[in-house]
mmCIF file of C-alpha atoms in Angstrom:
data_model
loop_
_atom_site.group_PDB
_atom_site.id
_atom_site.type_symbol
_atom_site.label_atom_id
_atom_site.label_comp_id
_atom_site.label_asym_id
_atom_site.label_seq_id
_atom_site.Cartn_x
_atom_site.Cartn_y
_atom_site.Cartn_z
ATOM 1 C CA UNK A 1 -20.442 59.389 -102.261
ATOM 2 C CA UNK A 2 -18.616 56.451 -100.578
ATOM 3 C CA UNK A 3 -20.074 53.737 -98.437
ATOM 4 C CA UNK A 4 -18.081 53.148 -95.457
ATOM 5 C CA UNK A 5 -19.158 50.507 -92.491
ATOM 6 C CA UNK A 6 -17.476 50.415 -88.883
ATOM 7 C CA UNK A 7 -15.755 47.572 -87.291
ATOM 8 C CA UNK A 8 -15.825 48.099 -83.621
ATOM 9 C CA UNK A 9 -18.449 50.254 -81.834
ATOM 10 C CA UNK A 10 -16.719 50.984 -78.601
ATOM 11 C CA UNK A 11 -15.831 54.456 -77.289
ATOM 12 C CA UNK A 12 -14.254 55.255 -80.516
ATOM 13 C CA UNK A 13 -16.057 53.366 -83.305
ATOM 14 C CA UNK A 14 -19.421 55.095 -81.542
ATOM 15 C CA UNK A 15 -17.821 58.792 -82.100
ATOM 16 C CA UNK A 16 -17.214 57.853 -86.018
ATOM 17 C CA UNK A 17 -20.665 56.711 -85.990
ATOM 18 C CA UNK A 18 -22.080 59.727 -84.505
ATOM 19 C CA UNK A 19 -19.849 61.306 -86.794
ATOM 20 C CA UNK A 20 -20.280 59.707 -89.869
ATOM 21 C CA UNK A 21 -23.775 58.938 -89.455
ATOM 22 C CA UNK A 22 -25.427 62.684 -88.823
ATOM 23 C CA UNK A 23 -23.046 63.908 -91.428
ATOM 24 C CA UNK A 24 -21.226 66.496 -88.754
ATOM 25 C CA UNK A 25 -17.918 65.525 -88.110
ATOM 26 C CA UNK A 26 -18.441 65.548 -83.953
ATOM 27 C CA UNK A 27 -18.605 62.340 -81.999
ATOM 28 C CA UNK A 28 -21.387 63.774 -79.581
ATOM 29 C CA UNK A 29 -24.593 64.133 -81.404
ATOM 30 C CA UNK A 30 -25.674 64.956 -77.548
ATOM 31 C CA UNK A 31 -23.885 68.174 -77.644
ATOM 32 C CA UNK A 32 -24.907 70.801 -80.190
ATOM 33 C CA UNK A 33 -23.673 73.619 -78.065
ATOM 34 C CA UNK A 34 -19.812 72.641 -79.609
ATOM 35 C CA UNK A 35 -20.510 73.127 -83.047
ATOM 36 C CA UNK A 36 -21.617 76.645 -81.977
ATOM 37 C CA UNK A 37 -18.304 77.033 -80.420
ATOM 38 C CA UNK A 38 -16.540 76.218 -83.462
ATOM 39 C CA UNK A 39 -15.182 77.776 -86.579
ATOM 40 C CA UNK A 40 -17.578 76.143 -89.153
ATOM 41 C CA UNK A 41 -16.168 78.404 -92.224
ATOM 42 C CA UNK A 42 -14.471 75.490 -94.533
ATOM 43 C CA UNK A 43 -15.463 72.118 -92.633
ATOM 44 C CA UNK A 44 -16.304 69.600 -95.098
ATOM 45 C CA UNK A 45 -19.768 68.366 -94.877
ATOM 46 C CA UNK A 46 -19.156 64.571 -94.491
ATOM 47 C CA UNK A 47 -22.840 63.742 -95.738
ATOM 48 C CA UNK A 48 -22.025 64.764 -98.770
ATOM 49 C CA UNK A 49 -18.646 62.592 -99.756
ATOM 50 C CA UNK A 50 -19.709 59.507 -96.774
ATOM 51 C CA UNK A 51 -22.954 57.298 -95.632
ATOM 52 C CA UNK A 52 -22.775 54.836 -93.115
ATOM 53 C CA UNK A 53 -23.901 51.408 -94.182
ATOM 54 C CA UNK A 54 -23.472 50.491 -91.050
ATOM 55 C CA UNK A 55 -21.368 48.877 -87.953
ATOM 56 C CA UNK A 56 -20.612 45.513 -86.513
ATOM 57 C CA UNK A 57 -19.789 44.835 -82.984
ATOM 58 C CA UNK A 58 -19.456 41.615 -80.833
ATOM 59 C CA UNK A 59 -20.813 43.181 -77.953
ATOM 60 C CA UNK A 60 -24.729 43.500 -77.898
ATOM 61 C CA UNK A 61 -25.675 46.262 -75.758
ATOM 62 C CA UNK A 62 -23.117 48.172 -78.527
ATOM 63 C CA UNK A 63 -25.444 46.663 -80.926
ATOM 64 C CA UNK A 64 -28.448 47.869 -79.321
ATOM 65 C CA UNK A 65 -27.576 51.402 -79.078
ATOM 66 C CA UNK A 66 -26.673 51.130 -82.744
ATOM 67 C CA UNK A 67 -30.110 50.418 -83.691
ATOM 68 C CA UNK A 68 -31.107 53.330 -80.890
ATOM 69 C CA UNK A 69 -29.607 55.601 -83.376
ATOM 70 C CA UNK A 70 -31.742 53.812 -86.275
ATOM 71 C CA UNK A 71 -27.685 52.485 -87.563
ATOM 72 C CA UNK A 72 -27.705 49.369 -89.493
ATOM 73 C CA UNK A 73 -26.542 46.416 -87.958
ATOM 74 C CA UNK A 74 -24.288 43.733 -89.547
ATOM 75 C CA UNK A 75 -24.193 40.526 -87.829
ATOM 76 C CA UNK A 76 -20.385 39.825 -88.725
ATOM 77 C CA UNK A 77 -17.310 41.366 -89.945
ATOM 78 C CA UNK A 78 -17.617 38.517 -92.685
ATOM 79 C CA UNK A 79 -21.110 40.063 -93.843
ATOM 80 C CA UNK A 80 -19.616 43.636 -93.983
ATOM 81 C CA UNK A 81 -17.045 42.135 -96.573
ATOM 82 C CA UNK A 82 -19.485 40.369 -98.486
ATOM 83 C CA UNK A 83 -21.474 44.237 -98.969
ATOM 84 C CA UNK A 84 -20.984 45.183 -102.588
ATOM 85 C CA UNK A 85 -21.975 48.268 -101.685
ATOM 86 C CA UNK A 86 -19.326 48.995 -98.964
ATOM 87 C CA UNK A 87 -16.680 50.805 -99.993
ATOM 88 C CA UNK A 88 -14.551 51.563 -96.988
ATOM 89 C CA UNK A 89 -13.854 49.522 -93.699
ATOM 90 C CA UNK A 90 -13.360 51.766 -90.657
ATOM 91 C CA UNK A 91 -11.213 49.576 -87.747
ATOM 92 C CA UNK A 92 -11.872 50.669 -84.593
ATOM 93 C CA UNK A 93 -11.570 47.650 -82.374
ATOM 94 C CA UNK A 94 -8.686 46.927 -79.960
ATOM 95 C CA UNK A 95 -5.201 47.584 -81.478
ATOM 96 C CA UNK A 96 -3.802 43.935 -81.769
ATOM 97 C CA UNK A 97 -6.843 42.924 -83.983
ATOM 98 C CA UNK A 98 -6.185 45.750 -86.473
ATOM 99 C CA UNK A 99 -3.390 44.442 -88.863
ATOM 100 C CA UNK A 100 -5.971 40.985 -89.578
ATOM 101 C CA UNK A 101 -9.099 42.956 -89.969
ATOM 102 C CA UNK A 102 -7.241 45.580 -92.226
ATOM 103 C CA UNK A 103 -5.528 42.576 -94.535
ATOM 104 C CA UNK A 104 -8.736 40.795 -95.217
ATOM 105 C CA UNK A 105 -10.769 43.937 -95.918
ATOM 106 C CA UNK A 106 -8.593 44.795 -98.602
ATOM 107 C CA UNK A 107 -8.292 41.282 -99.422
ATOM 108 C CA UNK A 108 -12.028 41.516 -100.108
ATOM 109 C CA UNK A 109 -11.688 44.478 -102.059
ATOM 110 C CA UNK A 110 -12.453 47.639 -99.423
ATOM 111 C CA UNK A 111 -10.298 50.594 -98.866
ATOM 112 C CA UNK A 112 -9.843 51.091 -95.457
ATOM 113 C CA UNK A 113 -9.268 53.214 -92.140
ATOM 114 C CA UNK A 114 -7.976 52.247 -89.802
ATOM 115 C CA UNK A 115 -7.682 53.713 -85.996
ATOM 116 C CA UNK A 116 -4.325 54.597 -84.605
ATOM 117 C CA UNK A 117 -1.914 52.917 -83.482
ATOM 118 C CA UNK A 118 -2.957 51.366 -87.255
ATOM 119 C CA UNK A 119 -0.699 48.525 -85.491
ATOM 120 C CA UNK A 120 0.932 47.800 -82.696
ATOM 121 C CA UNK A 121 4.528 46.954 -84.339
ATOM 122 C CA UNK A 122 6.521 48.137 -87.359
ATOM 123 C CA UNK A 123 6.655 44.690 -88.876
ATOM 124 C CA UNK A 124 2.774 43.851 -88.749
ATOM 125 C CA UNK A 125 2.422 47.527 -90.338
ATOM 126 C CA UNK A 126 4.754 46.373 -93.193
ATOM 127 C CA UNK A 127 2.712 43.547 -93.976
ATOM 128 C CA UNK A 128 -0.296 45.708 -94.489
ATOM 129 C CA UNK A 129 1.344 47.757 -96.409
ATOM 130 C CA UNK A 130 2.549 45.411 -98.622
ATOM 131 C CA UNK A 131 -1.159 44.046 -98.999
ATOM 132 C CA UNK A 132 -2.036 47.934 -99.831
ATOM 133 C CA UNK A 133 0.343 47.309 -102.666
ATOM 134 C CA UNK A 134 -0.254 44.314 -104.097
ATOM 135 C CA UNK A 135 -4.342 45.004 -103.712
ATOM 136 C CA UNK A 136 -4.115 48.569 -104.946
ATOM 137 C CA UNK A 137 -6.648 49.578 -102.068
ATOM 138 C CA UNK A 138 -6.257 52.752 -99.684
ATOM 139 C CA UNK A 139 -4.795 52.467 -95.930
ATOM 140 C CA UNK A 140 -5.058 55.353 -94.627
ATOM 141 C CA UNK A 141 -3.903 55.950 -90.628
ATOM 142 C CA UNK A 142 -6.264 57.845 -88.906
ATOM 143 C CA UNK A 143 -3.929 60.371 -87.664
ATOM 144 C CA UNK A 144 -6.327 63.406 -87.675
ATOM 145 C CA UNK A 145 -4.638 65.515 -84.838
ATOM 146 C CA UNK A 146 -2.612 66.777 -87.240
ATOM 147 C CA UNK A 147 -5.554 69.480 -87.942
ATOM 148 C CA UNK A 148 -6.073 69.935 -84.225
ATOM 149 C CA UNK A 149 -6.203 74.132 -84.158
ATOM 150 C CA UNK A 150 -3.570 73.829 -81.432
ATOM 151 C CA UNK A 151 -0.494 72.222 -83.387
ATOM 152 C CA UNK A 152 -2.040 74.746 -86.390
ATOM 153 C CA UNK A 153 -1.402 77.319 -84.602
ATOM 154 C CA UNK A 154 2.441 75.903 -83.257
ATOM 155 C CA UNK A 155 3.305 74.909 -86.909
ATOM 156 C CA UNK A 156 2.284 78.504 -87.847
ATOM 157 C CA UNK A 157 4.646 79.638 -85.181
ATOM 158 C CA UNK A 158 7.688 77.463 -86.043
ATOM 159 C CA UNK A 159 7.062 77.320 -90.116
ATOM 160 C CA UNK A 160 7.316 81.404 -90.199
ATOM 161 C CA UNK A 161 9.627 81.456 -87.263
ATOM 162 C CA UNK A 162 7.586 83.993 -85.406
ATOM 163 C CA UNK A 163 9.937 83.357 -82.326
ATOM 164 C CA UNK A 164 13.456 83.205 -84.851
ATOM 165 C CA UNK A 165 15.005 80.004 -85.936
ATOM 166 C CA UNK A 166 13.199 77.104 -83.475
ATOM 167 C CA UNK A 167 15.640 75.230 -80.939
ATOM 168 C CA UNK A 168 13.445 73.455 -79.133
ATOM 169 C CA UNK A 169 9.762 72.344 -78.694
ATOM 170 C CA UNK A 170 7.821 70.785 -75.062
ATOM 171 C CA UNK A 171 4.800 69.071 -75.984
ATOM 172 C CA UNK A 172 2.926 68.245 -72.560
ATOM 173 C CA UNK A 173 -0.489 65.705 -72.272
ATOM 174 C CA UNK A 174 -1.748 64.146 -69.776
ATOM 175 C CA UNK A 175 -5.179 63.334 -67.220
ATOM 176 C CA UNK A 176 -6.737 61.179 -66.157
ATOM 177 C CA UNK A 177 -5.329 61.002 -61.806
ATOM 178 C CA UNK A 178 -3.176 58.350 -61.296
ATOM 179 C CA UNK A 179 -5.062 55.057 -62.047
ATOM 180 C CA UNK A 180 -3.525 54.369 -65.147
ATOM 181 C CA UNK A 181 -5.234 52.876 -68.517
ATOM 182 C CA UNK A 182 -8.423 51.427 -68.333
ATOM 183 C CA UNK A 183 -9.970 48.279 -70.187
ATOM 184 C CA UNK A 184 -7.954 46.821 -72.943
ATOM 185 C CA UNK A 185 -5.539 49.949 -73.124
ATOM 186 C CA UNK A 186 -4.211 48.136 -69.724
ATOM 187 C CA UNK A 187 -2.850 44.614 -71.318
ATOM 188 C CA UNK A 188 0.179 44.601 -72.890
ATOM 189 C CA UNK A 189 -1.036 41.488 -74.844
ATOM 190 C CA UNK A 190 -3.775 44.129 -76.850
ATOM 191 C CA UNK A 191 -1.639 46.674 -78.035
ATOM 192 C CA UNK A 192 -2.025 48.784 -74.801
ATOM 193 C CA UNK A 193 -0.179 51.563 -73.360
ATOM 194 C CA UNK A 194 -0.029 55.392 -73.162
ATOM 195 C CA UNK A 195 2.898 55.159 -75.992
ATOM 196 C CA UNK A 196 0.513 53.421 -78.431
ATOM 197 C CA UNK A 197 -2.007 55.785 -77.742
ATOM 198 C CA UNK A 198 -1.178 58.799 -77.245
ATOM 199 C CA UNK A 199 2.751 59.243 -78.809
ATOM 200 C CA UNK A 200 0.938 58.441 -82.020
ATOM 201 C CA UNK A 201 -0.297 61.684 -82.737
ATOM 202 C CA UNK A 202 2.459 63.846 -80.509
ATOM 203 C CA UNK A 203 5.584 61.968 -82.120
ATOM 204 C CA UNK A 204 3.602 62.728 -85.864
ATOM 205 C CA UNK A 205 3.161 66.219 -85.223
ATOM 206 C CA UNK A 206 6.667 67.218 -84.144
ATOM 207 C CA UNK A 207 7.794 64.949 -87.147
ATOM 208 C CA UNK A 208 5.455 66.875 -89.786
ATOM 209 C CA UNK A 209 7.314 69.883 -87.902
ATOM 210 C CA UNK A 210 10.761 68.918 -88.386
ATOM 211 C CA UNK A 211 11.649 66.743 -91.422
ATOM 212 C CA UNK A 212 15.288 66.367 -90.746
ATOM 213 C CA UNK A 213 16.143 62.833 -89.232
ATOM 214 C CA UNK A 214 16.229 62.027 -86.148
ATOM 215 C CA UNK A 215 19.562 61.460 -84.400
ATOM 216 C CA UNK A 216 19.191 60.190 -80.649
ATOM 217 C CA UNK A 217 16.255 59.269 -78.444
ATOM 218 C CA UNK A 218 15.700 59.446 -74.819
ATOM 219 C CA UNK A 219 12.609 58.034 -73.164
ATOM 220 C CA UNK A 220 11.886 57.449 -69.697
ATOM 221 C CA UNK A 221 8.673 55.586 -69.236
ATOM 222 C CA UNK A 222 6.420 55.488 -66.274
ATOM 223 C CA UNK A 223 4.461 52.871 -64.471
ATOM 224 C CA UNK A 224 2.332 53.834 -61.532
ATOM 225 C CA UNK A 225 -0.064 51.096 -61.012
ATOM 226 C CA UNK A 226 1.912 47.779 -61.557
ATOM 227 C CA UNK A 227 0.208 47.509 -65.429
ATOM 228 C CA UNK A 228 2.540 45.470 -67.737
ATOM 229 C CA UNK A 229 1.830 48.661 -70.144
ATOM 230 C CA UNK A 230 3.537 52.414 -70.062
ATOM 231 C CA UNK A 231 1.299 54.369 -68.266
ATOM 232 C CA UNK A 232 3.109 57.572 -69.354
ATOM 233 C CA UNK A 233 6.099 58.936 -70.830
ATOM 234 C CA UNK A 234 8.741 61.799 -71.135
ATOM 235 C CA UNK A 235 10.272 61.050 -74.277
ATOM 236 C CA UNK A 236 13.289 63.542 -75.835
ATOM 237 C CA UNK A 237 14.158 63.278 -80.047
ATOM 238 C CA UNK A 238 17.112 64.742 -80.844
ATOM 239 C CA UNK A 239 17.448 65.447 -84.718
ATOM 240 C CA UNK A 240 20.210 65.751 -87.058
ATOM 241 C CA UNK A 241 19.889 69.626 -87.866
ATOM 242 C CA UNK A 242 20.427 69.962 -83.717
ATOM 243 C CA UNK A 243 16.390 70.464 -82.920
ATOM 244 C CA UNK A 244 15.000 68.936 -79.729
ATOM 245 C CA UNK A 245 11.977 68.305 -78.901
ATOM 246 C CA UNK A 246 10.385 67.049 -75.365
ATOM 247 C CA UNK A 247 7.312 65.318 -74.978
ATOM 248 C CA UNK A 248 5.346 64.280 -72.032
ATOM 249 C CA UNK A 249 2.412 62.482 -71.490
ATOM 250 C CA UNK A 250 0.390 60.142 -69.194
ATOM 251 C CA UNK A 251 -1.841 59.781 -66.664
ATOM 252 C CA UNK A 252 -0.267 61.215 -63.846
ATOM 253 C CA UNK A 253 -2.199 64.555 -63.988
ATOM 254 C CA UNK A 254 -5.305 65.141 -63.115
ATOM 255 C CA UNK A 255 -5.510 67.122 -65.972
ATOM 256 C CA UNK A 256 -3.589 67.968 -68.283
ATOM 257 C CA UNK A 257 -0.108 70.788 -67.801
ATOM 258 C CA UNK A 258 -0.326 73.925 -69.503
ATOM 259 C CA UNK A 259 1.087 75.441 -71.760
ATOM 260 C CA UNK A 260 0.649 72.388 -73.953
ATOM 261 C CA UNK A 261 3.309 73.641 -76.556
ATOM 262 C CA UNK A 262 6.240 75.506 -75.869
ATOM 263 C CA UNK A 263 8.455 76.480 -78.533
ATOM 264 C CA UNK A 264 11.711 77.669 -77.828
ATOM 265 C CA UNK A 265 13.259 80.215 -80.635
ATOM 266 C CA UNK A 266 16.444 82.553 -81.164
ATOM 267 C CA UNK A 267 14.028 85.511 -81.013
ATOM 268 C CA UNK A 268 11.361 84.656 -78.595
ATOM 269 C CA UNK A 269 9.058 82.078 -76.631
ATOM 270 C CA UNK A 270 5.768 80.491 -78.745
ATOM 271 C CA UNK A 271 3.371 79.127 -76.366
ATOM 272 C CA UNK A 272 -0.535 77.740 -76.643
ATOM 273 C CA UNK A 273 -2.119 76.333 -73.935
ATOM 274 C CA UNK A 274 -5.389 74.601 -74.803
ATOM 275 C CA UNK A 275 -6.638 71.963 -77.565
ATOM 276 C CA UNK A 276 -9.139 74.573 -78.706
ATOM 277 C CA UNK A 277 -6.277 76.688 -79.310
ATOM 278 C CA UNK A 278 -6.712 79.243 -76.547
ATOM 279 C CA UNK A 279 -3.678 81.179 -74.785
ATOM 280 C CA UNK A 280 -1.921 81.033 -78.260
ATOM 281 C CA UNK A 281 1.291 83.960 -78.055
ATOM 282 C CA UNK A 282 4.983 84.958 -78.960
ATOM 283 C CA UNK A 283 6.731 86.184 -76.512
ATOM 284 C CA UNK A 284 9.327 88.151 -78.364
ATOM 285 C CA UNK A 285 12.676 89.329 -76.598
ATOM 286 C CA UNK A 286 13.419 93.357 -77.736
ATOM 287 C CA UNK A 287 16.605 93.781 -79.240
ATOM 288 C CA UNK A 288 19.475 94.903 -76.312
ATOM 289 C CA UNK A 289 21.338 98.256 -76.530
ATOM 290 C CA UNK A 290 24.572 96.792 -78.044
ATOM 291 C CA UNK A 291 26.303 99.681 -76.572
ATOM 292 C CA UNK A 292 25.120 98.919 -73.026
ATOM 293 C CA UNK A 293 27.235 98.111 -70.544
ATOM 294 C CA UNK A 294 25.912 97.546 -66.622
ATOM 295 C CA UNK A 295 27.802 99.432 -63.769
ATOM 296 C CA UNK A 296 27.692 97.400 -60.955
ATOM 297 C CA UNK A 297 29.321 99.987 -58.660
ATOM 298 C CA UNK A 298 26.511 102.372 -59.185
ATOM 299 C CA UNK A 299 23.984 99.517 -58.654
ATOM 300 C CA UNK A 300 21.886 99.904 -55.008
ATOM 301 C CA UNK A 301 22.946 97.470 -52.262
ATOM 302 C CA UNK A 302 19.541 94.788 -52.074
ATOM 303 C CA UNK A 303 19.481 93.056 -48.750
ATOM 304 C CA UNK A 304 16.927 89.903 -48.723
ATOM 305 C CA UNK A 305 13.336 90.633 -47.270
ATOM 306 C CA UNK A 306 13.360 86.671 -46.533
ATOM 307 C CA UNK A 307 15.457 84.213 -44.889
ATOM 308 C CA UNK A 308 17.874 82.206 -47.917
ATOM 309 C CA UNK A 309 15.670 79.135 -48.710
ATOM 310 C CA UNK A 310 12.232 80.795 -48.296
ATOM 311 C CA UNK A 311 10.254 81.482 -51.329
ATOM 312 C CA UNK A 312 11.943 83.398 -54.533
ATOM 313 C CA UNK A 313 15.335 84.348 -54.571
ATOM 314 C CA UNK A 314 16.183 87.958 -54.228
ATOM 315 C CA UNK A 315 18.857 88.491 -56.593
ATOM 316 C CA UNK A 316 17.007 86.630 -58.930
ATOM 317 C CA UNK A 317 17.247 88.556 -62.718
ATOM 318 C CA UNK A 318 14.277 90.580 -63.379
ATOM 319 C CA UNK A 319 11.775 89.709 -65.977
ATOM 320 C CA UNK A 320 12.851 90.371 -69.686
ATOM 321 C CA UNK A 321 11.231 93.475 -71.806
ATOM 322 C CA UNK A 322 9.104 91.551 -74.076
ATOM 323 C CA UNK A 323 6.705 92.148 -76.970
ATOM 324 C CA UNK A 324 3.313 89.679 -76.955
ATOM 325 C CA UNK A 325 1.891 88.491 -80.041
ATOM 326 C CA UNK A 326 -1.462 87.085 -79.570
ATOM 327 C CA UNK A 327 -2.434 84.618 -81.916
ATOM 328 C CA UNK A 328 -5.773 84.278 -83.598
ATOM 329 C CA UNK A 329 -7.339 80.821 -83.652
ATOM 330 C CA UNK A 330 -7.028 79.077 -86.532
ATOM 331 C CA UNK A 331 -9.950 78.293 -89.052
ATOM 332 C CA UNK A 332 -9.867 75.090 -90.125
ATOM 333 C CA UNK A 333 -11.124 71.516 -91.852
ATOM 334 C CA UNK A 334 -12.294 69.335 -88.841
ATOM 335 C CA UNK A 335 -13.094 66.920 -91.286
ATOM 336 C CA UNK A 336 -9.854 67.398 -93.588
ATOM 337 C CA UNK A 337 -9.168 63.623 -93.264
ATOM 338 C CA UNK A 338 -12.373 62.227 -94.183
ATOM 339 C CA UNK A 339 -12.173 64.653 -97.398
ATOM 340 C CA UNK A 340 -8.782 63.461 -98.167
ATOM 341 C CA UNK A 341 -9.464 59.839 -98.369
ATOM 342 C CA UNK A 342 -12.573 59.788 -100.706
ATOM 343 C CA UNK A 343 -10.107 62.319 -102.978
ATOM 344 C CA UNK A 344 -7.794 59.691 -102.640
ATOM 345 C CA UNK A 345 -10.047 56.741 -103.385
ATOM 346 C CA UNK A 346 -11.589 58.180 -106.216
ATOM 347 C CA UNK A 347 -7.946 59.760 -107.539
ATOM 348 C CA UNK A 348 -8.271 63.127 -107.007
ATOM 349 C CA UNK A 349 -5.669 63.384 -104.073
ATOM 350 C CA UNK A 350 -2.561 61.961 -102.698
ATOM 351 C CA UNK A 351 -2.902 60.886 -99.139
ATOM 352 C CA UNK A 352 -1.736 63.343 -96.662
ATOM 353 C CA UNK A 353 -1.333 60.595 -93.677
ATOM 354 C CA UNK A 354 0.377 57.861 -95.529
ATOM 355 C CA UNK A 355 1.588 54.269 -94.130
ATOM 356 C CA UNK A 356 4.961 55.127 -94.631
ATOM 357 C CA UNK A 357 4.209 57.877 -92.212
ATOM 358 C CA UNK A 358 2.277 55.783 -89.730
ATOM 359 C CA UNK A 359 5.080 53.220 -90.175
ATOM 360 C CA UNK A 360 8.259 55.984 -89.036
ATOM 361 C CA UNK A 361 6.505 56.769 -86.236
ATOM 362 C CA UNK A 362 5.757 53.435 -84.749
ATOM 363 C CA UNK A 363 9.820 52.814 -85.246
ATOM 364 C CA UNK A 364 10.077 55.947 -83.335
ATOM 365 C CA UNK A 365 7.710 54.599 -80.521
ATOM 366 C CA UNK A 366 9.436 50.978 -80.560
ATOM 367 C CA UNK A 367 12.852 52.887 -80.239
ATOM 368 C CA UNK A 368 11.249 54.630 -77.347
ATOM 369 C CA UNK A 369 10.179 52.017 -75.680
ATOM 370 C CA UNK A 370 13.495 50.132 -75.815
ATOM 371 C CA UNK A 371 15.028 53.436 -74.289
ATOM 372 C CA UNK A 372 12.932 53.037 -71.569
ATOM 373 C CA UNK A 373 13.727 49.357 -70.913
ATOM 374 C CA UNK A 374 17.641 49.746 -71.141
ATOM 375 C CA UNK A 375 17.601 53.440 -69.551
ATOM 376 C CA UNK A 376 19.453 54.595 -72.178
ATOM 377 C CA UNK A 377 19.827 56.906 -75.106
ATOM 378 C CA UNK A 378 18.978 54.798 -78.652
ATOM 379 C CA UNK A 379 21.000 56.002 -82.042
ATOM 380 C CA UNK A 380 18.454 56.989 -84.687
ATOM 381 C CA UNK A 381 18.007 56.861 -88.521
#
């Protein structure tokens, strides 16, 4: 069992306390109704490897409904440190302030984990890395989408090339209308933006997909509100085996465009369309006649029931002869990450999210963004 106290008791830091704190994994102890929903088969019970010492905010009202839910309160970052009995420091404050919090807790002797973006640049990433090193404590990114059932269930698809050898893959995210980030995720100056938020976890993915390097990158980012941030984002990675993958995300939905994943293979078409994993198929093409040939000249004449213009087109082809492969949902670890860093604090594990990881993919995003300033395609790796 492994102390760990909070940093930060926002919107996110509340969730891990929720989390942490009842020992369930879900940031809503409010909603009980999900965990019915869910496949509960392997998920680690955190009260059994975690306990919450506690959480520090600057903000009282946080600090009030801390107590509300009978969680200590420390009255400083500086007394968290000073704990002998924490073990861990979870960051989940504002992304600017993560690289200093993250140095000095491991300075003090705590492991940490640290929200993502873990920074907001490469460089300030190396430098806690290096203090990783040189302390011999754990940073470990808290990338945990990458046991979200829907990119389980597209990694199934592409890793056993259900729809033949992958060619491409459309990752799509968004909601939210059109007002843009909110709060701190607005300024620039805090480590805001759509990019820093949400291409954390939808760059990762596709690059736990696809381990070849990445060639080229495209990105054309969007502003709709007059923010100095990204407000959204259709970014294209082209990698060195010839794989291409499109992602899209921001704020410009009202909700968010389905499918979410589309994989495009030799064989077939893998879609799923929800987080939860629902809508999850291959559509695979049947093989042709090879002996076919069409005779036009004893085709029928078809004459347009519309004007040209006006809705679809009549010689359009018709649709393919397909087999469907519905996909079961996955069952899975929603608290694989938590698991994976006591194993890895107490030696029994090698960290699957590493800061080598975390630090690839901001390079990625910081590539991306230049893209988008220069309106042009960046050389990769």
């Amino acid at each position: 069992m492994k102390n760990i106290a909070i940093v930060g008791c926002g919107n996110m830091g509340g969730g891990h306390a929720l989390a942490i704190g009842y020992g369930t994994g879900y940031t809503d102890w409010q909603l009980p109704q999900i965990i019915d929903d869910e496949v509960e088969a392997v998920t680690t019970d955190i009260s059994k490897i975690l306990h919450l010492s506690g959480i520090f905010d600057i903000d009282e009202k946080r600090q009030e409904w801390a107590r509300g839910e009978c969680f200590h309160v420390y009255q400083s970052l500086d007394e968290i440190l000073d704990d002998q009995e924490v073990d861990i420091v979870l960051i989940a404050v504002p992304n600017h302030l993560h690289a200093e919090i993250a140095i000095k807790a491991m300075r003090a002797g705590k492991h940490v984990l640290c929200e993502k973006p873990v920074t907001p640049t490469s460089a300030e990433l190396e430098e806690v890395l290096k203090v990783s090193k040189e302390t011999g404590r754990v940073f470990y990114p808290r990338q945990n989408r990458r046991w979200d059932p829907d990119y389980l269930l597209v990694k199934k698809i592409y890793d056993e090339q259900l729809a033949g050898k992958p060619l491409s893959l459309e990752n799509r995210i968004g909601g939210g209308g059109a007002d843009g980030p909110f709060g701190w995720r607005s300024e620039k100056r805090f480590g805001g933006g759509m990019m820093l938020d949400w291409g954390v976890h939808l760059i990762d993915r596709i690059v736990q997909m696809n381990k070849s390097k990445i060639k080229q990158i495209f990105c054309q980012v969007i502003n709709l509100t007059g923010t100095d941030v990204d407000e959204g984002f259709n970014l294209t990675l082209i990698f060195e085996d010839g794989f291409i993958a499109y992602i899209e995300s921001g704020v410009g939905h009202f909700d968010s465009p389905a499918p979410g994943w589309r994989l495009n293979g030799t064989t077939g078409i893998g879609e799923v369309i929800t987080f939860s994993g629902e809508g999850a198929k291959v559509l695979k093409a049947k093989p042709r006649d090879p002996n076919f040939v069409r005779d036009f000249n004893a085709l029928p004449v078809r004459k347009p029931s519309i004007k040209r213009g006006e809705g679809p087109s009549w010689f359009a082809a018709p649709p393919m002869n397909n087999d469907v492969i519905e996909l079961e949902r996955p069952i899975f670890d929603r608290n694989s990450l938590y698991r994976n860093l006591v194993d890895c604090i107490e030696g029994k594990a090698e960290q699957i999210v590493t800061g080598e990881q975390a630090l690839r993919v901001l390079k990625i995003m910081e590539a991306a963004l230049l893209s988008g300033e220069k309106n042009q395609a960046i050389d990769f790796e």
